[in-house]
Amino acid sequence: ITTVASIVPENLETAFIYVDPNGNASNSGTQSQPLKTIQAAVTAAFNNNKNNIGSRVTLNPGTYRQSSVYQAGVSNTSAPVTFQAAATGTAIIDGADLYTGWTPSGSFFTHSWSSLGGTCALPNLWPKMWPIARRREMVFVNGTSLTQVISASELIPGTFYVDDAGSLISVYPPAGTNMSTATVEGAIRANGFTLSGATNFVFRGLVFQHAAACPQGGNGLTVVTSDHVLVDTDQFLWNNQAGLSFFKTSDFVVQNSVANHNGGTGMAANQGKNVTFTTNETSYNNWRNAMGAFYGWGYAGGKFFLLHGATFNGWKSYYNQAAGGWFDTDNANVSIRSLDSSNNLVEGMFLEANEGPISITSSKFCNNKDNEVPTGSFGTLISGNSEFVTVSSTLFYNNAISAGGQILIGGDSNGRTFTNWETNQSMTVQSQNWTLSGNT
């Protein structure tokens, strides 16, 4: 899977559907009569697909304050579907709504607010998380993210507070803000777009932002139980949890895309085969959890589970308040080339409980500051029971460590046991069969 054409046969798309924020629900969906909502286009493309007709949906420039679901089901055919921006980066799928008519209250401003459910539940078997890390609200004033606090007494310039019982939100805007003219956005929708059970699907040139999800509760773009999916030149920005997430999806490609400033992980995948990530970036992520000093466990710039056959080329992962990358459990036949994982708060890469082989080639790990998080001070490239790892022609420079070394090969002396999801075979892996060659 090296070319777009081999992933999705877009040349077979013969139905053309248009959407515009100023469109009309009663329109036909042509270029001159665009639909108003993405979900209406989903319905049209779904009906075409059932009749084995490929569809290309074009989103005109604008902000789509909507949440959409494409659930293929048993009627799914292999007819391709593309959702694309008319111009790259101009179609924004936004989880936030605009709020106007703010009431002055001393130094801050208030507005009525429909509670999103308060503090999110702690996911099953997870360790303790402080309440602030389990909130899902986000507020943006003139495009700038405000910091959430958990009591009105903590309000200072650049913060906001949600009173669930009183159905009220309080915003203390940055100095110099005119709240009567400011653009104020409050995130309320947990998901931007969810794709389920589809084959031959493309997302191109779109922006997914402001999805207000709980931990394990949603993402900017979620792809589930699908295959032959292409994510091309998309952006995943300022979502409360992950920007882009795949689950039980194989034969997919993510290329030329950015997942930055997300509250949890930038890009994630759990269980898949034949996966390609090319020239992507996952930076400045995990800000939500860092507010509660929660830097590890489930989060990284890129977090990947159970991938069998995966290629990562030209991946950049900078300034995450977590690990730059993390391959966690049952990853096999993984090739990582030209990775630059630098300036992350914790380690540059964690390889945990993998049978391998995993190769890291011609990469960089620089300025990672692992020793600033004492509970996770292990090293820059860490192995926790991963086998058949090759690291070659790779630079380790100026990483701060308080225990271990630039490369730390460790783990549980009893090994780590898991069940290979493809073969259903129980495997116990150790940190063994490593090759280090030509590194600096």
Short mmCIF file of C-alpha atoms in Angstrom, two decimals:
data_model
loop_
_atom_site.label_atom_id
_atom_site.label_comp_id
_atom_site.label_asym_id
_atom_site.label_seq_id
_atom_site.Cartn_x
_atom_site.Cartn_y
_atom_site.Cartn_z
CA ILE A 1 0.00 0.00 0.00
CA THR A 2 2.22 2.75 -1.30
CA THR A 3 -0.07 4.83 -3.49
CA VAL A 4 -3.46 6.44 -3.06
CA ALA A 5 -4.88 4.49 -5.98
CA SER A 6 -4.05 1.16 -4.38
CA ILE A 7 -5.98 2.11 -1.23
CA VAL A 8 -9.23 3.54 -2.57
CA PRO A 9 -10.34 3.48 -6.25
CA GLU A 10 -11.51 7.11 -6.28
CA ASN A 11 -11.77 7.03 -10.07
CA LEU A 12 -14.97 5.00 -9.59
CA GLU A 13 -16.75 7.89 -7.86
CA THR A 14 -19.44 9.01 -10.30
CA ALA A 15 -21.92 10.79 -7.99
CA PHE A 16 -20.94 14.28 -6.84
CA ILE A 17 -22.50 15.82 -3.73
CA TYR A 18 -21.90 19.32 -2.37
CA VAL A 19 -22.40 20.74 1.12
CA ASP A 20 -22.28 24.34 2.27
CA PRO A 21 -22.94 25.87 5.72
CA ASN A 22 -25.38 28.21 3.97
CA GLY A 23 -27.02 25.44 1.96
CA ASN A 24 -30.58 24.20 2.36
CA ALA A 25 -31.93 20.91 3.63
CA SER A 26 -34.34 20.78 0.70
CA ASN A 27 -31.61 21.26 -1.91
CA SER A 28 -30.60 18.49 -4.29
CA GLY A 29 -26.91 18.49 -3.30
CA THR A 30 -25.59 19.71 -6.63
CA GLN A 31 -22.87 22.35 -6.83
CA SER A 32 -25.47 25.07 -7.42
CA GLN A 33 -27.87 23.66 -4.80
CA PRO A 34 -25.69 22.36 -1.95
CA LEU A 35 -26.97 20.53 1.10
CA LYS A 36 -26.68 22.22 4.49
CA THR A 37 -25.44 19.39 6.71
CA ILE A 38 -22.74 16.77 6.46
CA GLN A 39 -25.18 14.17 7.77
CA ALA A 40 -27.47 14.83 4.79
CA ALA A 41 -24.49 14.13 2.52
CA VAL A 42 -23.75 10.99 4.53
CA THR A 43 -27.28 9.77 3.83
CA ALA A 44 -26.95 10.48 0.11
CA ALA A 45 -23.55 8.78 -0.13
CA PHE A 46 -24.81 5.82 1.91
CA ASN A 47 -27.77 5.31 -0.42
CA ASN A 48 -25.48 5.53 -3.43
CA ASN A 49 -23.14 3.00 -1.89
CA LYS A 50 -25.97 0.52 -1.38
CA ASN A 51 -26.55 0.71 -5.13
CA ASN A 52 -22.82 0.25 -5.78
CA ILE A 53 -22.39 3.89 -6.88
CA GLY A 54 -19.29 5.70 -5.70
CA SER A 55 -19.71 9.22 -4.25
CA ARG A 56 -17.51 12.26 -3.84
CA VAL A 57 -18.74 14.72 -1.21
CA THR A 58 -17.24 18.21 -1.40
CA LEU A 59 -17.51 20.51 1.61
CA ASN A 60 -17.42 24.18 0.68
CA PRO A 61 -15.39 26.53 2.89
CA GLY A 62 -16.92 27.21 6.28
CA THR A 63 -17.43 25.88 9.79
CA TYR A 64 -19.73 22.89 10.19
CA ARG A 65 -20.88 22.85 13.79
CA GLN A 66 -22.21 19.32 13.50
CA SER A 67 -21.49 15.74 14.50
CA SER A 68 -21.87 13.10 11.79
CA VAL A 69 -22.02 9.30 11.67
CA TYR A 70 -21.57 7.03 8.63
CA GLN A 71 -22.52 3.50 9.67
CA ALA A 72 -22.30 1.18 6.70
CA GLY A 73 -23.82 -1.99 8.12
CA VAL A 74 -24.69 -5.12 6.19
CA SER A 75 -25.64 -3.18 3.06
CA ASN A 76 -22.10 -1.89 2.59
CA THR A 77 -20.53 -2.35 -0.85
CA SER A 78 -17.02 -1.62 -2.08
CA ALA A 79 -18.12 1.50 -3.97
CA PRO A 80 -15.76 4.30 -2.85
CA VAL A 81 -16.77 7.38 -0.87
CA THR A 82 -14.70 10.55 -0.45
CA PHE A 83 -15.39 13.44 1.91
CA GLN A 84 -13.13 16.30 0.89
CA ALA A 85 -12.72 20.04 1.37
CA ALA A 86 -13.23 22.22 -1.69
CA ALA A 87 -9.90 23.79 -0.67
CA THR A 88 -7.57 22.10 1.80
CA GLY A 89 -8.02 23.34 5.36
CA THR A 90 -11.12 25.46 4.69
CA ALA A 91 -13.85 22.99 5.74
CA ILE A 92 -13.92 22.78 9.54
CA ILE A 93 -15.90 20.10 11.38
CA ASP A 94 -16.34 21.74 14.77
CA GLY A 95 -17.58 20.37 18.09
CA ALA A 96 -18.20 23.85 19.49
CA ASP A 97 -21.07 26.31 19.19
CA LEU A 98 -20.95 30.10 19.24
CA TYR A 99 -22.05 31.84 22.44
CA THR A 100 -23.16 35.48 22.43
CA GLY A 101 -24.88 37.75 24.92
CA TRP A 102 -22.50 37.39 27.84
CA THR A 103 -23.46 39.04 31.14
CA PRO A 104 -20.77 41.03 33.01
CA SER A 105 -20.19 39.86 36.59
CA GLY A 106 -17.31 41.76 38.12
CA SER A 107 -14.12 40.87 36.28
CA PHE A 108 -15.65 37.93 34.42
CA PHE A 109 -18.68 37.15 32.27
CA THR A 110 -21.42 34.55 32.62
CA HIS A 111 -23.73 32.66 30.27
CA SER A 112 -26.36 29.96 30.67
CA TRP A 113 -24.92 26.48 30.11
CA SER A 114 -26.37 23.02 29.57
CA SER A 115 -24.24 20.62 31.58
CA LEU A 116 -22.23 18.01 29.64
CA GLY A 117 -22.54 15.63 32.58
CA GLY A 118 -19.99 17.00 35.00
CA THR A 119 -16.82 15.09 35.78
CA CYS A 120 -16.42 12.10 33.47
CA ALA A 121 -16.36 8.59 34.87
CA LEU A 122 -12.96 6.99 35.36
CA PRO A 123 -12.43 4.33 32.65
CA ASN A 124 -12.45 0.75 33.88
CA LEU A 125 -9.18 -0.37 35.50
CA TRP A 126 -7.54 3.05 35.09
CA PRO A 127 -5.58 4.60 37.96
CA LYS A 128 -6.79 7.69 39.77
CA MET A 129 -7.15 10.85 37.69
CA TRP A 130 -7.72 14.25 39.23
CA PRO A 131 -11.17 15.72 38.40
CA ILE A 132 -9.76 18.40 36.08
CA ALA A 133 -8.38 15.65 33.82
CA ARG A 134 -11.87 14.13 33.59
CA ARG A 135 -13.65 17.28 32.42
CA ARG A 136 -14.68 17.68 28.79
CA GLU A 137 -15.59 21.35 28.42
CA MET A 138 -13.49 23.69 26.28
CA VAL A 139 -13.83 27.42 25.63
CA PHE A 140 -12.11 29.44 22.90
CA VAL A 141 -12.11 33.25 22.76
CA ASN A 142 -11.09 34.69 19.41
CA GLY A 143 -9.49 31.34 18.62
CA THR A 144 -7.44 31.14 21.84
CA SER A 145 -8.02 28.25 24.23
CA LEU A 146 -8.90 29.18 27.81
CA THR A 147 -7.82 27.06 30.79
CA GLN A 148 -10.54 25.35 32.78
CA VAL A 149 -10.62 25.65 36.60
CA ILE A 150 -12.76 23.66 39.02
CA SER A 151 -13.98 26.44 41.30
CA ALA A 152 -15.11 30.02 40.72
CA SER A 153 -12.53 31.23 43.25
CA GLU A 154 -9.75 30.10 40.88
CA LEU A 155 -10.84 32.33 37.99
CA ILE A 156 -8.05 34.52 36.65
CA PRO A 157 -7.55 36.07 33.19
CA GLY A 158 -7.58 33.35 30.52
CA THR A 159 -9.69 30.82 32.46
CA PHE A 160 -13.28 29.56 32.68
CA TYR A 161 -15.43 27.67 35.18
CA VAL A 162 -18.51 25.48 34.67
CA ASP A 163 -21.17 25.39 37.38
CA ASP A 164 -23.09 22.24 36.53
CA ALA A 165 -25.64 22.62 39.32
CA GLY A 166 -26.35 26.21 38.42
CA SER A 167 -26.30 25.64 34.63
CA LEU A 168 -23.88 28.52 34.30
CA ILE A 169 -20.49 29.05 32.70
CA SER A 170 -18.14 31.85 33.80
CA VAL A 171 -15.38 33.19 31.56
CA TYR A 172 -12.56 35.48 32.65
CA PRO A 173 -11.24 36.58 29.25
CA PRO A 174 -7.65 37.58 28.51
CA ALA A 175 -6.86 41.24 29.21
CA GLY A 176 -8.12 43.61 26.54
CA THR A 177 -10.89 41.31 25.25
CA ASN A 178 -14.16 42.98 24.24
CA MET A 179 -16.69 40.26 25.02
CA SER A 180 -19.45 42.08 23.16
CA THR A 181 -17.60 41.60 19.87
CA ALA A 182 -15.40 38.57 20.65
CA THR A 183 -15.97 35.20 19.01
CA VAL A 184 -16.62 32.84 21.92
CA GLU A 185 -16.93 29.11 21.24
CA GLY A 186 -17.99 26.46 23.75
CA ALA A 187 -17.31 22.81 22.89
CA ILE A 188 -20.38 20.62 23.40
CA ARG A 189 -20.23 17.66 20.93
CA ALA A 190 -18.17 14.58 21.77
CA ASN A 191 -17.39 13.51 18.19
CA GLY A 192 -16.70 15.21 14.90
CA PHE A 193 -17.18 12.31 12.47
CA THR A 194 -17.58 8.59 13.14
CA LEU A 195 -17.08 6.00 10.37
CA SER A 196 -18.15 2.42 11.03
CA GLY A 197 -18.14 -0.74 8.94
CA ALA A 198 -17.09 0.90 5.66
CA THR A 199 -14.79 -0.07 2.81
CA ASN A 200 -12.97 2.34 0.47
CA PHE A 201 -13.37 5.65 2.27
CA VAL A 202 -11.36 8.88 1.98
CA PHE A 203 -11.11 11.98 4.18
CA ARG A 204 -9.13 14.74 2.47
CA GLY A 205 -8.23 18.32 3.37
CA LEU A 206 -10.60 18.54 6.35
CA VAL A 207 -10.16 20.06 9.81
CA PHE A 208 -11.60 18.22 12.83
CA GLN A 209 -11.58 20.33 15.98
CA HIS A 210 -13.15 20.97 19.39
CA ALA A 211 -14.64 17.51 20.02
CA ALA A 212 -15.63 17.57 23.70
CA ALA A 213 -15.16 13.92 24.67
CA CYS A 214 -14.57 12.12 27.95
CA PRO A 215 -11.63 9.70 28.26
CA GLN A 216 -12.32 6.85 25.81
CA GLY A 217 -15.49 8.71 24.82
CA GLY A 218 -14.87 10.23 21.41
CA ASN A 219 -12.47 11.89 18.99
CA GLY A 220 -12.26 14.40 16.20
CA LEU A 221 -12.43 11.50 13.72
CA THR A 222 -13.17 7.91 14.77
CA VAL A 223 -12.85 4.98 12.34
CA VAL A 224 -14.19 1.60 13.53
CA THR A 225 -14.25 -1.89 11.94
CA SER A 226 -13.49 -0.57 8.47
CA ASP A 227 -10.89 -1.25 5.80
CA HIS A 228 -9.17 0.57 2.96
CA VAL A 229 -9.44 4.02 4.50
CA LEU A 230 -7.32 6.98 3.44
CA VAL A 231 -6.78 10.03 5.65
CA ASP A 232 -5.03 12.58 3.47
CA THR A 233 -3.89 16.10 4.37
CA ASP A 234 -6.29 16.45 7.31
CA GLN A 235 -5.89 18.36 10.57
CA PHE A 236 -7.00 17.27 14.05
CA LEU A 237 -6.72 20.25 16.40
CA TRP A 238 -7.77 21.12 19.94
CA ASN A 239 -9.95 18.10 20.62
CA ASN A 240 -10.41 17.26 24.31
CA GLN A 241 -9.23 13.67 23.88
CA ALA A 242 -7.71 12.07 20.76
CA GLY A 243 -7.64 13.82 17.42
CA LEU A 244 -7.71 10.71 15.17
CA SER A 245 -8.44 7.17 16.30
CA PHE A 246 -8.78 3.81 14.51
CA PHE A 247 -10.23 0.64 16.06
CA LYS A 248 -10.29 -2.79 14.40
CA THR A 249 -9.47 -1.24 11.04
CA SER A 250 -7.00 -2.64 8.50
CA ASP A 251 -5.47 -1.51 5.21
CA PHE A 252 -5.51 2.17 6.04
CA VAL A 253 -3.18 5.05 5.26
CA VAL A 254 -2.67 8.34 7.09
CA GLN A 255 -0.54 10.79 5.16
CA ASN A 256 0.45 14.46 5.26
CA SER A 257 -1.78 15.02 8.29
CA VAL A 258 -1.40 16.87 11.59
CA ALA A 259 -2.83 16.02 15.04
CA ASN A 260 -1.69 18.83 17.33
CA HIS A 261 -2.90 20.45 20.56
CA ASN A 262 -5.26 17.63 21.50
CA GLY A 263 -6.06 17.07 25.17
CA GLY A 264 -5.09 13.40 24.99
CA THR A 265 -3.36 11.48 22.20
CA GLY A 266 -2.80 12.98 18.76
CA MET A 267 -3.20 9.81 16.64
CA ALA A 268 -4.13 6.35 17.88
CA ALA A 269 -4.86 2.91 16.44
CA ASN A 270 -5.98 -0.28 18.16
CA GLN A 271 -5.89 -3.58 16.24
CA GLY A 272 -5.19 -3.48 12.53
CA LYS A 273 -3.13 -4.91 9.67
CA ASN A 274 -1.30 -3.33 6.75
CA VAL A 275 -1.11 0.18 8.15
CA THR A 276 0.88 3.10 6.72
CA PHE A 277 1.60 6.46 8.34
CA THR A 278 3.56 8.82 6.09
CA THR A 279 4.73 12.39 6.78
CA ASN A 280 2.49 13.14 9.75
CA GLU A 281 2.89 15.23 12.90
CA THR A 282 1.60 14.65 16.47
CA SER A 283 2.72 17.57 18.65
CA TYR A 284 1.66 19.57 21.73
CA ASN A 285 -0.78 16.86 22.83
CA ASN A 286 -2.01 15.69 26.27
CA TRP A 287 -2.61 19.17 27.67
CA ARG A 288 -5.90 18.09 29.30
CA ASN A 289 -4.34 15.28 31.30
CA ALA A 290 -1.26 17.28 32.13
CA MET A 291 -3.56 19.66 34.04
CA GLY A 292 -3.97 16.75 36.47
CA ALA A 293 -0.32 15.58 36.29
CA PHE A 294 -1.41 12.53 34.27
CA TYR A 295 1.35 12.07 31.72
CA GLY A 296 1.33 8.36 30.93
CA TRP A 297 -0.95 5.33 31.15
CA GLY A 298 -3.09 5.91 28.07
CA TYR A 299 -1.59 8.88 26.25
CA ALA A 300 1.22 9.85 23.87
CA GLY A 301 1.73 11.90 20.75
CA GLY A 302 0.99 8.65 18.89
CA LYS A 303 -0.35 5.58 20.76
CA PHE A 304 -0.62 2.25 18.95
CA PHE A 305 -1.87 -1.19 20.00
CA LEU A 306 -2.07 -4.53 18.23
CA LEU A 307 -0.74 -3.47 14.84
CA HIS A 308 0.43 -6.32 12.60
CA GLY A 309 2.33 -4.89 9.66
CA ALA A 310 2.78 -1.13 10.02
CA THR A 311 5.06 1.42 8.39
CA PHE A 312 5.79 4.86 9.85
CA ASN A 313 7.86 7.19 7.71
CA GLY A 314 8.66 10.87 8.29
CA TRP A 315 6.78 11.11 11.62
CA LYS A 316 7.34 14.24 13.74
CA SER A 317 6.27 14.30 17.39
CA TYR A 318 7.25 17.38 19.38
CA TYR A 319 6.44 18.97 22.75
CA ASN A 320 3.87 16.44 23.88
CA GLN A 321 3.18 16.45 27.63
CA ALA A 322 3.53 12.68 27.38
CA ALA A 323 5.70 10.28 25.38
CA GLY A 324 6.33 11.18 21.77
CA GLY A 325 5.32 7.66 20.67
CA TRP A 326 4.12 4.48 22.35
CA PHE A 327 3.67 0.99 20.88
CA ASP A 328 1.72 -0.91 23.51
CA THR A 329 1.15 -4.70 23.30
CA ASP A 330 1.11 -7.15 20.40
CA ASN A 331 2.73 -4.96 17.75
CA ALA A 332 4.50 -6.98 15.05
CA ASN A 333 6.32 -6.21 11.80
CA VAL A 334 6.57 -2.48 12.49
CA SER A 335 8.99 -0.27 10.56
CA ILE A 336 9.74 3.26 11.80
CA ARG A 337 11.94 5.44 9.61
CA SER A 338 12.85 9.12 9.86
CA LEU A 339 11.04 9.64 13.15
CA ASP A 340 11.83 12.88 14.99
CA SER A 341 10.56 12.58 18.57
CA SER A 342 11.92 15.59 20.43
CA ASN A 343 11.19 18.01 23.27
CA ASN A 344 8.57 15.73 24.79
CA LEU A 345 7.92 15.91 28.51
CA VAL A 346 8.37 12.18 29.04
CA GLU A 347 10.25 9.63 26.90
CA GLY A 348 10.67 9.82 23.16
CA MET A 349 9.39 6.26 22.56
CA PHE A 350 8.03 3.43 24.69
CA LEU A 351 7.98 -0.12 23.27
CA GLU A 352 5.85 -2.18 25.65
CA ALA A 353 5.01 -5.91 25.45
CA ASN A 354 5.60 -6.47 21.74
CA GLU A 355 6.67 -9.62 19.90
CA GLY A 356 8.24 -7.61 17.10
CA PRO A 357 10.06 -7.32 14.91
CA ILE A 358 10.21 -3.54 15.28
CA SER A 359 12.82 -1.44 13.50
CA ILE A 360 13.75 2.19 14.15
CA THR A 361 16.01 3.64 11.46
CA SER A 362 17.50 7.05 10.61
CA SER A 363 15.59 8.75 13.43
CA LYS A 364 16.15 11.40 16.11
CA PHE A 365 15.40 11.55 19.84
CA CYS A 366 16.41 14.98 21.10
CA ASN A 367 15.77 17.18 24.13
CA ASN A 368 13.22 14.86 25.71
CA LYS A 369 12.91 15.76 29.40
CA ASP A 370 12.01 12.52 31.06
CA ASN A 371 13.51 13.49 34.43
CA GLU A 372 10.92 16.23 34.92
CA VAL A 373 8.36 13.53 35.70
CA PRO A 374 9.88 11.53 38.57
CA THR A 375 7.23 8.79 38.47
CA GLY A 376 8.12 8.00 34.87
CA SER A 377 11.85 8.63 34.69
CA PHE A 378 13.13 5.66 32.75
CA GLY A 379 14.93 6.82 29.64
CA THR A 380 14.57 8.19 26.14
CA LEU A 381 13.88 4.98 24.20
CA ILE A 382 12.37 2.43 26.59
CA SER A 383 11.63 -1.25 26.19
CA GLY A 384 9.21 -2.88 28.58
CA ASN A 385 9.41 -6.51 27.40
CA SER A 386 9.67 -6.02 23.64
CA GLU A 387 11.50 -8.51 21.42
CA PHE A 388 13.37 -8.38 18.11
CA VAL A 389 13.94 -4.62 18.09
CA THR A 390 16.49 -3.08 15.72
CA VAL A 391 17.71 0.50 16.21
CA SER A 392 20.11 1.80 13.58
CA SER A 393 21.57 5.08 12.30
CA THR A 394 19.65 6.99 14.96
CA LEU A 395 20.65 10.05 17.00
CA PHE A 396 20.08 10.43 20.75
CA TYR A 397 20.94 13.99 21.76
CA ASN A 398 20.55 16.10 24.92
CA ASN A 399 17.83 14.00 26.51
CA ALA A 400 17.45 14.51 30.26
CA ILE A 401 17.26 11.27 32.20
CA SER A 402 17.48 10.48 35.91
CA ALA A 403 17.52 6.70 35.71
CA GLY A 404 18.54 4.18 33.09
CA GLY A 405 20.08 5.58 29.95
CA GLN A 406 19.40 7.02 26.53
CA ILE A 407 18.25 3.51 25.63
CA LEU A 408 16.77 1.44 28.45
CA ILE A 409 16.06 -2.23 27.80
CA GLY A 410 13.98 -3.44 30.72
CA GLY A 411 10.63 -4.78 31.84
CA ASP A 412 9.16 -7.50 34.04
CA SER A 413 11.59 -10.39 34.66
CA ASN A 414 8.67 -12.81 34.29
CA GLY A 415 7.89 -11.42 30.86
CA ARG A 416 4.61 -9.99 29.64
CA THR A 417 1.85 -12.33 28.46
CA PHE A 418 -0.89 -11.50 25.99
CA THR A 419 -2.98 -13.20 23.29
CA ASN A 420 -2.07 -12.52 19.68
CA TRP A 421 -5.31 -11.14 18.23
CA GLU A 422 -4.78 -12.80 14.82
CA THR A 423 -3.65 -16.28 15.84
CA ASN A 424 -5.34 -16.40 19.26
CA GLN A 425 -2.01 -17.76 20.54
CA SER A 426 -0.85 -16.88 24.05
CA MET A 427 2.56 -15.22 23.95
CA THR A 428 5.03 -14.31 26.68
CA VAL A 429 7.61 -11.76 25.57
CA GLN A 430 10.89 -10.60 27.11
CA SER A 431 13.26 -7.76 26.35
CA GLN A 432 15.57 -9.84 24.17
CA ASN A 433 16.97 -10.17 20.65
CA TRP A 434 17.81 -6.52 20.21
CA THR A 435 20.24 -5.13 17.63
CA LEU A 436 21.80 -1.67 18.03
CA SER A 437 23.85 -0.49 15.08
CA GLY A 438 25.44 2.77 13.95
CA ASN A 439 23.69 5.00 16.50
CA THR A 440 25.04 8.20 18.06
#
